[in-house]
Coordinates of C-alpha atoms and ligand atoms in Angstrom, one line a residue:
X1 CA 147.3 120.5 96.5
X2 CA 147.4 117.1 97.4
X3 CA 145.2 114.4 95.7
X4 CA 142.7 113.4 98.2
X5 CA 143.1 108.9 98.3
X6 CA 140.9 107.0 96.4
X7 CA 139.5 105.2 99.3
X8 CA 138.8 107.8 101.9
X9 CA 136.9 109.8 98.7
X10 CA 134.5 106.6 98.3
X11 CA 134.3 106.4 102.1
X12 CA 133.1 110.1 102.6
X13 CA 130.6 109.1 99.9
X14 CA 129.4 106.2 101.9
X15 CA 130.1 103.5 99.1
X16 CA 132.9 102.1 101.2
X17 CA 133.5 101.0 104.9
X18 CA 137.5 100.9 106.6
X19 CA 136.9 97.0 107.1
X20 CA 136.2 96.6 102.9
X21 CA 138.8 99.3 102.3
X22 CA 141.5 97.0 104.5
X23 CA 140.0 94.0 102.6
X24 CA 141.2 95.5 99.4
X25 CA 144.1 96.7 100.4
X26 CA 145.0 93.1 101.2
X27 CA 144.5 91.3 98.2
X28 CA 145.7 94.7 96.3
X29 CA 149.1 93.4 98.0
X30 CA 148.5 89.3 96.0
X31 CA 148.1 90.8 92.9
X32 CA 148.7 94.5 92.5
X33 CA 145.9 96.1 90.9
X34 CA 144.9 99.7 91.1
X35 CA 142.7 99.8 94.0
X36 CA 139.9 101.4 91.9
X37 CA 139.4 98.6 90.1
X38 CA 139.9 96.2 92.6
X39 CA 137.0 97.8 94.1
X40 CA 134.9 97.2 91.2
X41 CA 136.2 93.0 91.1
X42 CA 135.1 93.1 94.5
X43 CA 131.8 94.3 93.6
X44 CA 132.6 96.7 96.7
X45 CA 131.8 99.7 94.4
X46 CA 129.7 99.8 91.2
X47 CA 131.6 101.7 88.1
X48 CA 129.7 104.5 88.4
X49 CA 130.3 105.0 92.0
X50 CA 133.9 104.7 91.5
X51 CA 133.3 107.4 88.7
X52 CA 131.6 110.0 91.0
X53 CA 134.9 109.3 93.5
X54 CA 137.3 110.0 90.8
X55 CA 135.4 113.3 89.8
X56 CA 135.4 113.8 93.7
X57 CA 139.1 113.7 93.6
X58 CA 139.8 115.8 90.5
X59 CA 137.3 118.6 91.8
X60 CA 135.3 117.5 88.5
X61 CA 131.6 117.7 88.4
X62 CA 130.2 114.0 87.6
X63 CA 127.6 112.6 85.1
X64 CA 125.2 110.4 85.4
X65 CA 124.7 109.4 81.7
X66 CA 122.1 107.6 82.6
X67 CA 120.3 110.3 82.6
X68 CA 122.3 112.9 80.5
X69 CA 122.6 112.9 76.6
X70 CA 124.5 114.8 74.1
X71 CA 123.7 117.6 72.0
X72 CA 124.1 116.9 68.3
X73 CA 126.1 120.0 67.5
X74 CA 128.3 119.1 70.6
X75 CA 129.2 115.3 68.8
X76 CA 129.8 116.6 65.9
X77 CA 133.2 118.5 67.1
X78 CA 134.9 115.0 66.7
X79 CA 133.9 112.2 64.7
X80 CA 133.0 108.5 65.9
X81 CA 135.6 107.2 65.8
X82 CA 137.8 109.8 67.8
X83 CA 135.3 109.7 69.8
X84 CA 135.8 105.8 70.3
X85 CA 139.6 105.9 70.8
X86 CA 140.1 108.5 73.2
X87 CA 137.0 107.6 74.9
X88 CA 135.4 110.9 75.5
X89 CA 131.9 112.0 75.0
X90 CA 131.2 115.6 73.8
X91 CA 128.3 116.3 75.9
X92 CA 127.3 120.4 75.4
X93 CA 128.5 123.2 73.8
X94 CA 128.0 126.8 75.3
X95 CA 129.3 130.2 73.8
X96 CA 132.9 128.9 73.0
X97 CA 133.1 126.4 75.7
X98 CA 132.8 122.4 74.9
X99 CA 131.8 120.1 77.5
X100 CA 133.4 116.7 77.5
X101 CA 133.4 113.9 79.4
X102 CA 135.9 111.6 80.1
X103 CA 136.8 108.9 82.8
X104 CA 140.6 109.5 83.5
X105 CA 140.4 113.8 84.6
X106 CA 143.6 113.8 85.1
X107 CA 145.4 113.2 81.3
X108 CA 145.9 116.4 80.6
X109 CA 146.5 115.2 76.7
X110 CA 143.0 115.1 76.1
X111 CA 142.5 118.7 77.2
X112 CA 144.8 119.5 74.5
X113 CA 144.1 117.3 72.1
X114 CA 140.4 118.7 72.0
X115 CA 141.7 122.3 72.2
X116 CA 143.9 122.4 69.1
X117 CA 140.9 119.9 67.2
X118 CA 138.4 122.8 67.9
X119 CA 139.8 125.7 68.7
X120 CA 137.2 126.1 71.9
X121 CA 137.7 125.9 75.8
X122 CA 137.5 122.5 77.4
X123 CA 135.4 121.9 80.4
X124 CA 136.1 118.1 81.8
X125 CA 133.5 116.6 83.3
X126 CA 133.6 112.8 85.0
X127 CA 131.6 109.3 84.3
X128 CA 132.3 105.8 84.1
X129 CA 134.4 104.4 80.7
X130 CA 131.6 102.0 80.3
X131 CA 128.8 104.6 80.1
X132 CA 131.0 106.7 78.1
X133 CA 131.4 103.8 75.5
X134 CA 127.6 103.4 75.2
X135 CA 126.9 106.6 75.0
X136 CA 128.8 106.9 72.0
X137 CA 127.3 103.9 70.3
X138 CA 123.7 105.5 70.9
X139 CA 124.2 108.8 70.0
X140 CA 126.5 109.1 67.5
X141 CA 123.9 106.6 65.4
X142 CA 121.5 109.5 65.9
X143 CA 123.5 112.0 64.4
X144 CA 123.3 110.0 61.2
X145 CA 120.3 108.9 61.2
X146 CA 117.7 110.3 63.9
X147 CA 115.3 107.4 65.3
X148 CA 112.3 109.6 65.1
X149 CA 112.7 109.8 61.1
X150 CA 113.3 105.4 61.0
X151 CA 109.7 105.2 63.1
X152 CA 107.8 108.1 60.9
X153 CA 109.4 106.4 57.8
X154 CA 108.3 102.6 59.1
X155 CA 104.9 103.9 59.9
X156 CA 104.1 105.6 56.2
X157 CA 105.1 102.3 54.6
X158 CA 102.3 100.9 56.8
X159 CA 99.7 103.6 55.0
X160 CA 101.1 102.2 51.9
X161 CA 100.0 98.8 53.0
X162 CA 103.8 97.8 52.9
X163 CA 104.2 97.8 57.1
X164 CA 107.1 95.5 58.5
X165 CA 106.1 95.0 62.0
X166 CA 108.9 93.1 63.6
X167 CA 111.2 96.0 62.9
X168 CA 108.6 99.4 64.0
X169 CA 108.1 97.6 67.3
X170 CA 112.0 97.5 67.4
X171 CA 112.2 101.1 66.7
X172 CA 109.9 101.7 69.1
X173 CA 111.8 100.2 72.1
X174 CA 114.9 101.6 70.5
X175 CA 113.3 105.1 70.9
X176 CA 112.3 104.4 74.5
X177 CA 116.0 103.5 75.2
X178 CA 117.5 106.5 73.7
X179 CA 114.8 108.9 75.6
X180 CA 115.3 106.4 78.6
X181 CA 111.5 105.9 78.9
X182 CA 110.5 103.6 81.9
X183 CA 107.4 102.7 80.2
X184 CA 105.9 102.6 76.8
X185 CA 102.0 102.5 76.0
X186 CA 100.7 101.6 72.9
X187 CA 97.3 102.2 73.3
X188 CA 94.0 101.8 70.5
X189 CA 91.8 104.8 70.5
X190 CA 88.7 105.5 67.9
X191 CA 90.3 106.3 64.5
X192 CA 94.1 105.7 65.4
X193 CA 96.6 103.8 68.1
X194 CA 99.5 105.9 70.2
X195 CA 102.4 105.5 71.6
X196 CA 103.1 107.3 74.9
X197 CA 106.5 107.3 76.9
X198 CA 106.6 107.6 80.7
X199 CA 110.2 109.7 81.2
X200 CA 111.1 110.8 84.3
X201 CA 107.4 109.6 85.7
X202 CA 105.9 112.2 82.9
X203 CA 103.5 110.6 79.9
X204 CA 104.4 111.9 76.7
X205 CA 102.6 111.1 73.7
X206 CA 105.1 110.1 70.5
X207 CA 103.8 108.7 67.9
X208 CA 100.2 107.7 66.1
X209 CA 99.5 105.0 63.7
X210 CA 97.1 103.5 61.6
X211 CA 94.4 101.0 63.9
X212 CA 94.6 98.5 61.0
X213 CA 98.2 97.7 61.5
X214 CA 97.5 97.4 65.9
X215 CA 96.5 93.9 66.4
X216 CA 99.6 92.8 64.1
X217 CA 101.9 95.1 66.6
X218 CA 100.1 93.4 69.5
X219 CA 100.7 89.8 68.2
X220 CA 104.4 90.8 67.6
X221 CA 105.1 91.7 71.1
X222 CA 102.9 88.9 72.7
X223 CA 105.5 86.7 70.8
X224 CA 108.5 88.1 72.1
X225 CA 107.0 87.9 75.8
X226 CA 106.0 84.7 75.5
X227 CA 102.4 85.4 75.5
X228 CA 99.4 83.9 73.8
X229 CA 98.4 85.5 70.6
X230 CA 94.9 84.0 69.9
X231 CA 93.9 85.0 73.2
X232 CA 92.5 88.6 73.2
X233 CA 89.5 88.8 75.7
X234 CA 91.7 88.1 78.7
X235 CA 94.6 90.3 80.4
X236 CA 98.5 88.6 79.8
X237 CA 101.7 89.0 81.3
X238 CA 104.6 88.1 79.9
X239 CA 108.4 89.5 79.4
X240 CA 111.2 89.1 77.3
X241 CA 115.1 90.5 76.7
X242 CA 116.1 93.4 74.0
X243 CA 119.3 93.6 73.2
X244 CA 120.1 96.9 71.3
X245 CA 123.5 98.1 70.2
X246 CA 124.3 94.8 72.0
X247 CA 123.5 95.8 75.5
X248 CA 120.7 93.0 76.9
X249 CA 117.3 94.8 78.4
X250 CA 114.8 93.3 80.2
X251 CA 111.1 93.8 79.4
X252 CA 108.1 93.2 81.3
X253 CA 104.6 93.0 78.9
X254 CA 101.6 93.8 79.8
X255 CA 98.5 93.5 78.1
X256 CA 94.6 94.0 78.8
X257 CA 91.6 94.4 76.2
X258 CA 89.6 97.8 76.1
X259 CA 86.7 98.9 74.2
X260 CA 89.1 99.6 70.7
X261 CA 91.5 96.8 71.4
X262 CA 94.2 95.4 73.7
X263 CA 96.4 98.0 75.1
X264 CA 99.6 97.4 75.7
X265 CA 102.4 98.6 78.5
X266 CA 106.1 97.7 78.2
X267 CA 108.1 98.5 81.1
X268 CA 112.2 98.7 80.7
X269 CA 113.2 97.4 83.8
X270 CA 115.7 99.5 85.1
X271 CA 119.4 98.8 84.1
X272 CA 121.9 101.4 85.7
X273 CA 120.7 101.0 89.4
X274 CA 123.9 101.7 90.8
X275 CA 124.3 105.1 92.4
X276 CA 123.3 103.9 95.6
X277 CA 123.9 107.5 97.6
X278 CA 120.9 109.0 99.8
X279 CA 122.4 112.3 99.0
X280 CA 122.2 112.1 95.1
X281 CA 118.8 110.3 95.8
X282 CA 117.8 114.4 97.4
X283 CA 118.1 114.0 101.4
X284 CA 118.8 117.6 102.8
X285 CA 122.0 117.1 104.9
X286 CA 120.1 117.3 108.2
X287 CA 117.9 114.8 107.5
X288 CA 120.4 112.5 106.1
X289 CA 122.1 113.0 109.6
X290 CA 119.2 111.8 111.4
X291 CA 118.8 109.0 108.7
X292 CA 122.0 107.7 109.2
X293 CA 122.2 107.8 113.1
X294 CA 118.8 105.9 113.0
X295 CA 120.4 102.8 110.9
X296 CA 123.3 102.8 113.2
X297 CA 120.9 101.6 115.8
X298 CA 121.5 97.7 117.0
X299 CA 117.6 97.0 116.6
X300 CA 114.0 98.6 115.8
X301 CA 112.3 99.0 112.5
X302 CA 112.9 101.8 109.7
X303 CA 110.0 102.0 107.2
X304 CA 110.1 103.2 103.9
X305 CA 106.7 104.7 102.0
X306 CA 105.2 105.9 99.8
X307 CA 103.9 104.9 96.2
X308 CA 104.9 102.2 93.9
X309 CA 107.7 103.9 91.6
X310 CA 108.3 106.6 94.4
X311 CA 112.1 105.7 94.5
X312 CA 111.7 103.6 98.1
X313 CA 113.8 100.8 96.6
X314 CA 116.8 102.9 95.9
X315 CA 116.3 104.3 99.3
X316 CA 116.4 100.7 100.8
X317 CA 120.1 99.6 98.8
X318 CA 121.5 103.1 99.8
X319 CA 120.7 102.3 103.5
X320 CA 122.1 99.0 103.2
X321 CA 125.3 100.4 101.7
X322 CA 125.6 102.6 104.7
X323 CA 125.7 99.5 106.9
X324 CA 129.3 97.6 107.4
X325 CA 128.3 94.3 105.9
X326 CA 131.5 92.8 107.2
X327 CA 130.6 93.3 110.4
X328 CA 126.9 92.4 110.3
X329 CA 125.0 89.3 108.5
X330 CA 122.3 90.9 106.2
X331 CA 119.6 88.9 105.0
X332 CA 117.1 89.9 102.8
X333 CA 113.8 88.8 100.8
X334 CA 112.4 91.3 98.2
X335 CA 110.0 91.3 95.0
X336 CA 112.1 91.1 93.2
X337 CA 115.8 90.9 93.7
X338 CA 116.4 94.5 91.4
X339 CA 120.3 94.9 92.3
X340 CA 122.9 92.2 93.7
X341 CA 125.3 93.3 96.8
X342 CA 128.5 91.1 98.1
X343 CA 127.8 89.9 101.2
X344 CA 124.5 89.9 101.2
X345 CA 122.3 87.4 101.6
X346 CA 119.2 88.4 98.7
X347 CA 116.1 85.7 98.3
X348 CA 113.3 86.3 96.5
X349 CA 109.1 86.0 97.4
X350 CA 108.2 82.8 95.3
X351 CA 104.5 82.8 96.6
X352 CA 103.6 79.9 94.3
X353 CA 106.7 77.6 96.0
X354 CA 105.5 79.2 99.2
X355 CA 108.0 81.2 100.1
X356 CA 106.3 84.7 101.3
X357 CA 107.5 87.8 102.9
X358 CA 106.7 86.2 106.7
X359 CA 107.7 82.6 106.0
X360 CA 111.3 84.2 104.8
X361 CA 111.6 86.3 108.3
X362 CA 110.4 83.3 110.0
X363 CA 113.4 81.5 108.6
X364 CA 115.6 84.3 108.4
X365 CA 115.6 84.6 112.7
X366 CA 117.3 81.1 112.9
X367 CA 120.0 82.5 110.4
X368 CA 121.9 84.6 113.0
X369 CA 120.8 87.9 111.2
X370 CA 121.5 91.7 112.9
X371 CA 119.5 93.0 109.4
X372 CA 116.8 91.9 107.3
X373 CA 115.7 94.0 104.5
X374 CA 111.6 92.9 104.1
X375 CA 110.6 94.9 100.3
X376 CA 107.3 95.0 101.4
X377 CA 104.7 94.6 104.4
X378 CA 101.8 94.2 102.9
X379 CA 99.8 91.9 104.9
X380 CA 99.1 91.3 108.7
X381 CA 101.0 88.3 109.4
X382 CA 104.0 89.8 107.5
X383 CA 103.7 93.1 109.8
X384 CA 103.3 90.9 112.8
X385 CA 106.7 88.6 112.1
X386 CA 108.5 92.3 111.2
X387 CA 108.1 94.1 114.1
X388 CA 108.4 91.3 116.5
X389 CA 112.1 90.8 115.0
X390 CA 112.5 94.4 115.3
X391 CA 111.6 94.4 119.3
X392 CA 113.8 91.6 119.6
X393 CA 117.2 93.0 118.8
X394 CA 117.2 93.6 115.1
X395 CA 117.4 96.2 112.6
X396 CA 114.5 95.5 110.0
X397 CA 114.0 97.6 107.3
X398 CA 111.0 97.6 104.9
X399 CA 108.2 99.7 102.8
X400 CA 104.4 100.4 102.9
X401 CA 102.0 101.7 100.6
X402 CA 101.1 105.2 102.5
X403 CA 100.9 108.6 101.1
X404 CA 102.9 110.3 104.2
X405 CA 104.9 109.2 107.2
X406 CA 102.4 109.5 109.7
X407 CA 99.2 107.5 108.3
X408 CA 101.8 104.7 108.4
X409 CA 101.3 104.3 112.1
X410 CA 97.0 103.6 111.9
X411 CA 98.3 101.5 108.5
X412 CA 100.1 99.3 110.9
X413 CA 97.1 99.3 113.3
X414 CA 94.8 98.0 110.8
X415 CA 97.3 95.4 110.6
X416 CA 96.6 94.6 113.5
X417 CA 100.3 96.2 115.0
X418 CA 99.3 96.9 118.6
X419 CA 100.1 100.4 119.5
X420 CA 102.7 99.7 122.1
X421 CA 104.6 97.5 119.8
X422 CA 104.3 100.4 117.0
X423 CA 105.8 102.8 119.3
X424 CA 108.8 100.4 120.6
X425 CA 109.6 98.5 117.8
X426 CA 109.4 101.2 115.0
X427 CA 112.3 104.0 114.7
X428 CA 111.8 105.8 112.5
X429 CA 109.2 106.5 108.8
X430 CA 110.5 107.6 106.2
X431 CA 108.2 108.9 103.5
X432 CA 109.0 110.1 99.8
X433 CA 108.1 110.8 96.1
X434 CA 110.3 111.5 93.4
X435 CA 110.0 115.0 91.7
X436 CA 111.6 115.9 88.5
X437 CA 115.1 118.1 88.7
X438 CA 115.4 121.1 86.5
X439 CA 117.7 120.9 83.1
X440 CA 120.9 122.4 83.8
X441 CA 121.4 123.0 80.4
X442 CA 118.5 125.3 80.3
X443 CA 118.4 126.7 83.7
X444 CA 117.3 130.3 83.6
X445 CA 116.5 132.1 87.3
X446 CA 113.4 134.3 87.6
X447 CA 111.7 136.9 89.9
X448 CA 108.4 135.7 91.6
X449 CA 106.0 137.3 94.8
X450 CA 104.8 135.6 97.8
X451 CA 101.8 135.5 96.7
X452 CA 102.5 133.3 93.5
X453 CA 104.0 130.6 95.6
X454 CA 100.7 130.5 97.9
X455 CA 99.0 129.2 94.5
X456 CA 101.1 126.3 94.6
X457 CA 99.3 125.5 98.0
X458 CA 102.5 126.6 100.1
X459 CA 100.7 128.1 103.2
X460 CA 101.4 131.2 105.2
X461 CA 103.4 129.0 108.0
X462 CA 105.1 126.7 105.6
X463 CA 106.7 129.9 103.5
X464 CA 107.4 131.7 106.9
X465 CA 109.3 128.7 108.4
X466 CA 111.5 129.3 105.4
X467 CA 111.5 132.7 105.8
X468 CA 110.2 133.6 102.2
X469 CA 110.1 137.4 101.6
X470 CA 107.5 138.9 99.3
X471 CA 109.9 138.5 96.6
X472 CA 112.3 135.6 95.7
X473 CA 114.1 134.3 93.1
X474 CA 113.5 130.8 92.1
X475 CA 114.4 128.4 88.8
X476 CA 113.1 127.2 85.8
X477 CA 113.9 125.5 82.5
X478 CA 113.4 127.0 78.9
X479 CA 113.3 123.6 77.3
X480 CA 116.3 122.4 75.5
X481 CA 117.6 119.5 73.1
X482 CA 118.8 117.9 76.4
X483 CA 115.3 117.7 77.9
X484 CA 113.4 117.2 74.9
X485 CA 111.5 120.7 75.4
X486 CA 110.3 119.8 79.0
X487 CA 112.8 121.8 81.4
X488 CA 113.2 119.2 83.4
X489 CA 116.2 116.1 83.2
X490 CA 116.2 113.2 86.1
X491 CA 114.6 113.3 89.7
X492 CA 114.9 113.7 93.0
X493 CA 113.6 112.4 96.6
X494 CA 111.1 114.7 98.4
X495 CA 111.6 113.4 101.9
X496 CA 109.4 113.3 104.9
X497 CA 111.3 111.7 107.9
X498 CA 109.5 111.0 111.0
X499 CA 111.2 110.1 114.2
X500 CA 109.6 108.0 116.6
X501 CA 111.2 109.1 119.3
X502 CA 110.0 108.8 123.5
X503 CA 107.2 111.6 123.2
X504 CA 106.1 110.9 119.8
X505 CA 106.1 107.0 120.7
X506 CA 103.9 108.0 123.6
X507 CA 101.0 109.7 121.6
X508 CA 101.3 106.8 120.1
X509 CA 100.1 104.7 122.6
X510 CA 97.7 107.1 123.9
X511 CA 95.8 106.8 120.4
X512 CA 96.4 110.6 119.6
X513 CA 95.3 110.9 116.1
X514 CA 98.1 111.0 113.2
X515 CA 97.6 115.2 112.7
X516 CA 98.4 116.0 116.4
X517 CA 101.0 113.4 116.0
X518 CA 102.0 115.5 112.8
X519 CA 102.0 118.7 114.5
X520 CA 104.3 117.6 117.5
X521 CA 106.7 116.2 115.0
X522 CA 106.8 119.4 112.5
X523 CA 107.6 121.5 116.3
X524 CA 110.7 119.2 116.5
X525 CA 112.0 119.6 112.7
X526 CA 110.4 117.4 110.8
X527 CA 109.7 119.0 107.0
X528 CA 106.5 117.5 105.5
X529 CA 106.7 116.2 101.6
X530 CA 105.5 119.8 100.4
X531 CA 108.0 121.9 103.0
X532 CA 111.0 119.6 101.7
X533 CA 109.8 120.1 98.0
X534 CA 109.8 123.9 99.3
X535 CA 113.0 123.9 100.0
X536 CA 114.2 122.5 96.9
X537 CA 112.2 125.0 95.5
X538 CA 113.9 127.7 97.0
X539 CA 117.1 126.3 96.3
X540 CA 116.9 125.8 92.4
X541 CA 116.4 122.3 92.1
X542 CA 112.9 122.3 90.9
X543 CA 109.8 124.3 90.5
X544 CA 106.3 125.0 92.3
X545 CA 104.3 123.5 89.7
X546 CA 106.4 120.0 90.2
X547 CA 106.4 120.2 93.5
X548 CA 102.1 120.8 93.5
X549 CA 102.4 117.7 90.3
X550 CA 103.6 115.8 92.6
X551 CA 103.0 116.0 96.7
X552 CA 99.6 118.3 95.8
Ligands
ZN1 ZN1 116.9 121.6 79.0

């Protein structure tokens, strides 16, 4: 069978446009360069995007190792420094089956190579050469020495009186970097202080130590971000970079005193942003079609909401990549700039300088713009300035602070929106949260009734209009090294997408109130947060106890 071509691969996948794809084909002909990684120079594609092509092409399943980490007993079928040369990462073993990933599927040497070095079948799966490479670093230091035995040892030398500071609070973000914790609280209690990871949106409480040795860890940090140590009775912010295994992270601090001390909240600003692709991100297929027909639109406004770490900024960059920025000047202003694109124009609020969400639309109209990307409406002069560019022939895209998509219309009343405006200038609301995915590494199917699923507060009509019988099978996860015990490994977007469309615009403007606004929607397709985490549900891709976590 014929290879499929690079570039039509990354187009089906919506990372590339023909007008970027001719661009590179151009200057592929100055200097002759695969077109792969010409893509990458370009910054057309990210490495990992042109990783999930290449898997694409080879019929490979990709990785996001972003998210995925090896089992120890599958590293230690090669050694380190194999491992390093040929560039492969053994990710699982199952029965007499290895699972390795590589970033060139199609040398076949490899495949051989690991089958006469361990005598089991191969299974090739696809990421990026630079993830593969740090994976490596991380985890094959792990084998030899666990980071959960370098904090438990750092912390008895601290019963012993003989604590080194400086290097548990570096263990401590090294541990959040191997688990790939978002957030890490250190917070004082009565007789001891803890440290809590936030994974995958989860809390999980990981270590304790002694309360004598906390205001010493506080100080500590406070220096790294910059912050004053002799003040304790008032909040701080501060921030610094990490650099482990020399990678460079940045860290926001956060500090506030309580009734046993300052607590503390370090959050790992995100690093591998770069899978911009609303179907990873968890749109069904028809709402992605109805997603993508609305952005194609000349003008109007698409709103993203939900709440803060719901995802809505990955949802944003994905849209954008789905727009032909050759073709169309893009302008944006966010809070902050999180991820750079070519072609883009990306300023950032400096409220302090002046520079605010409606002062940058303001200035953005005499730019020639046919997009502007707002990252937040948050006030009413911003809404105002938003939806009057919308009504006057451009595509603005932004977020709100709402729980669903249909309190976002009175939302934008209260700002003072008028309703006609609402219903001409907005296209469509988009609404998500971000549930956790079940491990695939301990993925075991199961037997449930009906009736169970109606205790997860899935009603009568929702489980008809999926046409649940009293029995069904759905999924779960045992627990496993790969998901540290929880059954669950990465997230996806619950999505609630409502289209404003003539009739729905009109309630609008009649004042009908947002449930019979609701109802009409739902009798035209649209799946509410719970019906969409339903269906994922049904499908395998979570459970009904995430789904209830999460949406209620
Ligand atoms: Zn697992």
């Amino acid at each position: 069978m014929a290879r499929k071509r690079l570039g039509e691969v990354l187009q089906e996948l919506g990372y590339l446009s023909e007008d970027q794809l001719e661009v590179a084909l151009e200057v592929q002909k100055l200097n002759g360069k695969s077109l792969g990684s010409l893509l990458v120079d370009l910054s057309f594609v990210s490495p990992q995007e042109l990783a999930q092509a290449i898997a694409h092409q080879a019929g490979k399943e990709f990785v996001d190792l972003s998210v995925y980490s090896p089992s120890l007993e599958a590293l230690k079928i090669i050694d380190k420094n194999t491992a390093r040369q040929l560039e492969i990462l053994p990710l699982d073993i199952d029965g007499s089956k290895v699972k390795v990933v590589v970033s060139d599927p199609f040398n076949v040497n490899i495949v051989d190579l690991i089958k006469r070095r361990t005598n089991l079948e191969v299974e090739i799966l696809v990421s990026d050469r630079e993830s593969i490479l740090r994976s490596i670093e991380i985890y094959y230091e792990q084998l030899t020495k666990p980071i959960e035995e370098v904090v438990k040892e750092l912390i008895q030398s601290s019963l012993k009186g003989e604590a080194d500071v400086p290097k548990l609070v570096d263990a401590f973000l090294n541990h959040a970097i191997i688990d790939r914790a978002t957030d890490i609280h250190i917070s004082p209690e009565t007789v001891a202080s803890h440290v809590f990871y936030r994974i995958d949106g989860v809390l999980h409480h990981y270590y304790s130590f002694p309360k004598d040795i906390h205001p010493s860890i506080v100080s500590r940090i406070k220096i790294l971000g910059g912050m004053d140590i002799s003040e304790q009775r008032l909040p701080q912010d501060g921030g610094f970079t990490y650099t482990f295994l020399g990678e460079g992270y940045d860290v926001r601090v956060s500090t506030v005193p309580t009734t046993y001390g300052e607590n503390v909240v370090m959050r790992m600003l995100p690093k591998n942003l770069s899978l911009f692709n609303l179907r990873n991100l968890g749109f069904e297929e028809d709402t992605l079609r109805d997603f993508e027909e609305i952005i194609t639109k000349p003008y109007g406004m698409v709103l993203v909401t939900g709440p803060t770490g719901s995802g809505k900024t990955t949802t944003l960059y994905a849209t954008l990549r789905r727009i032909n920025f050759l073709k169309k000047n893009i302008l944006t202003v966010e809070d902050p700039v999180e991820y750079k694109f070519p072609f883009i124009k990306q300023t950032q609020v400096n409220e302090k300088a002046g520079y605010t969400f409606a002062t940058a639309i303001r200035h953005f109209l005499r730019q020639d713009p046919d997009v502007i990307l707002v990252g937040e409406i948050r006030d009413e002069e911003t809404a105002e300035m938003a939806v009057r560019a919308a009504i006057t022939g451009h595509l603005v895209l932004s977020t709100l602070h709402t729980n669903d998509a249909v309190s976002t219309i009175p939302r934008l009343i209260d700002l003072k929106v008028k309703e006609y405006m609402v219903a001409s200038g907005v296209l469509a609301i988009s609404a998500q949260r971000l549930i956790r995915k079940i491990c695939p590494f301990c993925k075991y199917t199961l037997k449930v009734s009906r009736k169970e699923l109606e205790r997860y507060g899935f009603t009568q009509e929702m489980l008809d209009r999926f046409k649940v019988g009293e029995e069904i099978e759905i999924s779960r996860g045992r627990g496993c090294e790969h998901c540290k015990g929880t059954g669950y490994l990465g997230r996806v977007a619950v999505v609630e997408l409502l289209k404003l469309d003539e009739e729905i615009g009109d309630m609008v403007v009649r004042g009908y109130p947002p449930l019979a606004i609701s109802q009409r929607a739902r009798e035209k397709g649209m799946r509410l947060l719970k019906e969409d985490g339903l269906l994922k549900v049904l499908r395998g891709i979570t459970t009904p106890e995430e789904v209830r976590r999460v949406v209620g």
